[in-house]
mmCIF file of C-alpha atoms in Angstrom:
data_model
loop_
_atom_site.group_PDB
_atom_site.id
_atom_site.type_symbol
_atom_site.label_atom_id
_atom_site.label_comp_id
_atom_site.label_asym_id
_atom_site.label_seq_id
_atom_site.Cartn_x
_atom_site.Cartn_y
_atom_site.Cartn_z
ATOM 1 C CA MET A 385 41.510 106.806 110.948
ATOM 2 C CA ALA A 386 44.057 104.139 110.069
ATOM 3 C CA ALA A 387 42.927 100.761 108.800
ATOM 4 C CA ASN A 388 43.463 97.832 111.148
ATOM 5 C CA ASN A 389 45.415 95.258 109.138
ATOM 6 C CA SER A 390 46.051 92.881 112.018
ATOM 7 C CA VAL A 391 44.782 89.322 111.813
ATOM 8 C CA ASN A 392 43.245 87.429 114.725
ATOM 9 C CA PRO A 393 44.898 84.022 114.157
ATOM 10 C CA ALA A 394 42.402 81.975 116.181
ATOM 11 C CA ALA A 395 39.366 83.493 114.464
ATOM 12 C CA TRP A 396 40.950 83.165 111.020
ATOM 13 C CA LEU A 397 41.858 79.509 111.567
ATOM 14 C CA ALA A 398 38.385 78.702 112.939
ATOM 15 C CA LYS A 399 36.825 80.283 109.839
ATOM 16 C CA GLN A 400 39.103 78.283 107.529
ATOM 17 C CA ILE A 401 38.237 75.024 109.276
ATOM 18 C CA GLU A 402 34.486 75.869 109.225
ATOM 19 C CA THR A 403 34.422 76.551 105.508
ATOM 20 C CA GLY A 404 36.477 73.438 104.727
ATOM 21 C CA ASP A 405 38.812 75.378 102.450
ATOM 22 C CA PRO A 406 40.745 72.787 100.398
ATOM 23 C CA ASP A 407 43.587 75.256 99.931
ATOM 24 C CA MET A 408 43.978 76.017 103.626
ATOM 25 C CA LEU A 409 47.777 75.692 103.629
ATOM 26 C CA ARG A 410 48.088 78.051 100.675
ATOM 27 C CA SER A 411 45.756 80.530 102.391
ATOM 28 C CA MET A 412 47.820 80.316 105.568
ATOM 29 C CA VAL A 413 51.062 80.963 103.674
ATOM 30 C CA LYS A 414 49.488 83.961 101.910
ATOM 31 C CA THR A 415 48.145 85.438 105.154
ATOM 32 C CA MET A 416 51.473 85.052 106.955
ATOM 33 C CA ALA A 417 53.470 86.470 104.038
ATOM 34 C CA ASP A 418 51.140 89.490 103.808
ATOM 35 C CA ALA A 419 51.404 90.102 107.567
ATOM 36 C CA LEU A 420 55.208 89.816 107.546
ATOM 37 C CA MET A 421 55.622 92.129 104.547
ATOM 38 C CA SER A 422 53.279 94.696 106.096
ATOM 39 C CA ALA A 423 55.178 94.572 109.393
ATOM 40 C CA GLU A 424 58.472 95.044 107.549
ATOM 41 C CA ALA A 425 57.093 98.052 105.644
ATOM 42 C CA ASP A 426 55.781 99.538 108.918
ATOM 43 C CA THR A 427 59.247 99.199 110.440
ATOM 44 C CA LEU A 428 61.022 100.717 107.452
ATOM 45 C CA CYS A 429 58.588 103.641 107.247
ATOM 46 C CA GLY A 430 58.568 104.352 110.953
ATOM 47 C CA ALA A 431 54.737 104.296 111.059
ATOM 48 C CA GLY A 432 51.914 101.854 110.410
ATOM 49 C CA TYR A 433 49.796 101.737 107.251
ATOM 50 C CA GLY A 434 47.735 104.929 106.986
ATOM 51 C CA GLU A 435 49.258 106.261 110.204
ATOM 52 C CA ARG A 436 50.794 109.707 110.478
ATOM 53 C CA SER A 437 53.901 110.114 112.573
ATOM 54 C CA ASP A 438 56.608 112.739 113.037
ATOM 55 C CA ASP A 439 59.100 109.855 113.088
ATOM 56 C CA ARG A 440 58.061 108.633 109.631
ATOM 57 C CA VAL A 441 61.088 108.402 107.337
ATOM 58 C CA ASN A 442 59.503 106.939 104.209
ATOM 59 C CA HIS A 443 56.186 106.596 102.352
ATOM 60 C CA ARG A 444 54.272 103.614 101.068
ATOM 61 C CA ASN A 445 53.453 104.294 97.459
ATOM 62 C CA GLY A 446 51.210 101.353 96.617
ATOM 63 C CA TYR A 447 51.799 97.828 95.499
ATOM 64 C CA ARG A 448 51.524 95.661 92.457
ATOM 65 C CA PRO A 449 50.042 92.182 92.347
ATOM 66 C CA ARG A 450 52.598 89.436 91.843
ATOM 67 C CA GLU A 451 52.595 85.682 92.194
ATOM 68 C CA TRP A 452 54.871 83.665 94.438
ATOM 69 C CA ASP A 453 55.406 79.956 93.752
ATOM 70 C CA THR A 454 55.675 77.875 96.942
ATOM 71 C CA ARG A 455 55.413 74.176 97.820
ATOM 72 C CA ALA A 456 51.844 74.899 98.926
ATOM 73 C CA GLY A 457 51.007 76.317 95.498
ATOM 74 C CA THR A 458 51.028 79.729 93.873
ATOM 75 C CA VAL A 459 50.197 82.485 96.341
#
């Protein structure tokens, strides 16, 4: 069964506000960037993460951790 990588924005934001995360903006940037990159990879591969499809034209072969410097901080 494929993993569900989707984020419920309302629930995520409510959790961030509840916990009083001082780096909320940085967390939001990270979450959005991860979601956008995953969606782009899904489109390029022709199937979602962990999903099998006859239309699949590519494979995800992992990732490597890397930092991204933004105005909100390093993500």
